[in-house]
Amino acid sequence: MSAATGFTPQEWAFLTDTLGLAQAPRAKVRAATVAELCEPAHCARVLDQLSPVIGSPGRRVTASLLSKRLGFLLTGASLYALSACNRALDVSSDNCLLEWAHDGSRWTSSLPLISLESVSLESVSLAGPEREAQRRRLVARLFAGVMQPLWQTFHEVSGVPLNMLWENVAVRVYSLYERRMAELDDPQASARRDEDFNFLLTAPASLFGVPWNPLARFYYPETLTDNGGTQRFRRTCCLYFKATCPAEYCQSCPLLKPRRR
C-alpha cells in the first residue's frame, strides 16, 4: 500500500497513468483554481488562448472540448477511486486545480489535487448510511461544487449550450462504468460499481446543482448500428468535428446515428 495515498500500487498506477490524477504543482502552468476559471474575464482569456492550440474556430467549440477533457479528469479519478477502490478523494473546489495543457495534437493535462489524501470506506457496508453519506458528499462536491459553476461560466462567456456541456460529462461517466470498470477482478468492487452507478443515475438533482440529474437525463437506450452492434448515441453534438481537418466525429455523435427504417 502507498502510505501517502492508501491505494495499492496497481490502483495508484491506473489513477495516475490512465486517469490523470496528479499532485498539484507549486507553480500553476496552464492551470487555474476553480474560482479563477469561473471568473468570466479569466475564463474568456483561457478559451481564446486555447482555441488556436486545439484548432478550434472559436470559444463555443473550445468550451465544449475543454469541458470534455475536464469532465474526463474530474469524474475519472474520483469515481474510479470510489467504486473500484472504495476510497473517497477530496475533489472539492478548494482542493483541485483545472488544467488545459495541450501539445497541439492531444491533451496532456492532468487533475492536480493539492492534497492526495483519501478516506477509506472499507469499514462501512456497501449500502450503509456512512458510505452513502460519503458518496453523496463526494458527488455534491464534484458536480454541484465544481462543474455547475464552471459550466455556467463556459455558457455565459461562449454561448455553448448547458445541455451540451452536461452531456459531455455524462458520456464520460457512462464509459467509466460500462467500459473501464466492466471487468473488475474483485466481486466486492463489481458490486460497488453497480450500486454506485445506479446511485448516480437516480441521485437527486440537488447533488448536481441543476434542476435535473444530468446523468439520468442523457442515459438513452442503445441503438442498433448498421454493422450489427449497438451504440448509445448522443442527443447533442460536442462539435469536435469543427476542430479537426478533415472532419472527424466521435463514435457516439448524433450526426452518425442511423436513420430509422
Short mmCIF file of C-alpha atoms in Angstrom, two decimals, residues 7 10-12 14-15 19 74-87 89 176-177 180-181 184 192 196:
data_model
loop_
_atom_site.label_atom_id
_atom_site.label_comp_id
_atom_site.label_asym_id
_atom_site.label_seq_id
_atom_site.Cartn_x
_atom_site.Cartn_y
_atom_site.Cartn_z
CA PHE A 7 -4.16 2.93 -2.68
CA GLN A 10 -1.84 -1.13 -9.13
CA GLU A 11 -4.72 1.19 -8.22
CA TRP A 12 -2.39 4.17 -7.98
CA PHE A 14 -4.28 3.33 -13.01
CA LEU A 15 -5.39 6.53 -11.30
CA LEU A 19 -6.98 8.74 -15.39
CA LEU A 74 -12.75 15.18 -12.72
CA THR A 75 -15.05 12.15 -12.90
CA GLY A 76 -12.50 9.51 -13.87
CA ALA A 77 -10.18 9.59 -10.87
CA SER A 78 -12.78 10.44 -8.23
CA LEU A 79 -15.45 7.92 -9.27
CA TYR A 80 -12.95 5.14 -10.02
CA ALA A 81 -11.45 5.65 -6.56
CA LEU A 82 -14.95 5.49 -5.07
CA SER A 83 -16.23 2.39 -6.85
CA ALA A 84 -13.16 0.32 -7.68
CA CYS A 85 -11.01 1.24 -4.67
CA ASN A 86 -13.66 2.10 -2.07
CA ARG A 87 -11.92 5.37 -1.20
CA LEU A 89 -10.75 11.56 -2.82
CA LEU A 176 -16.09 4.78 -17.00
CA TYR A 177 -18.70 2.44 -15.51
CA ARG A 180 -13.25 0.89 -17.94
CA MET A 181 -14.77 -0.85 -14.91
CA LEU A 184 -13.18 -5.70 -12.14
CA ARG A 192 -19.85 -1.37 -5.58
CA ASP A 196 -22.66 3.42 -7.31
#
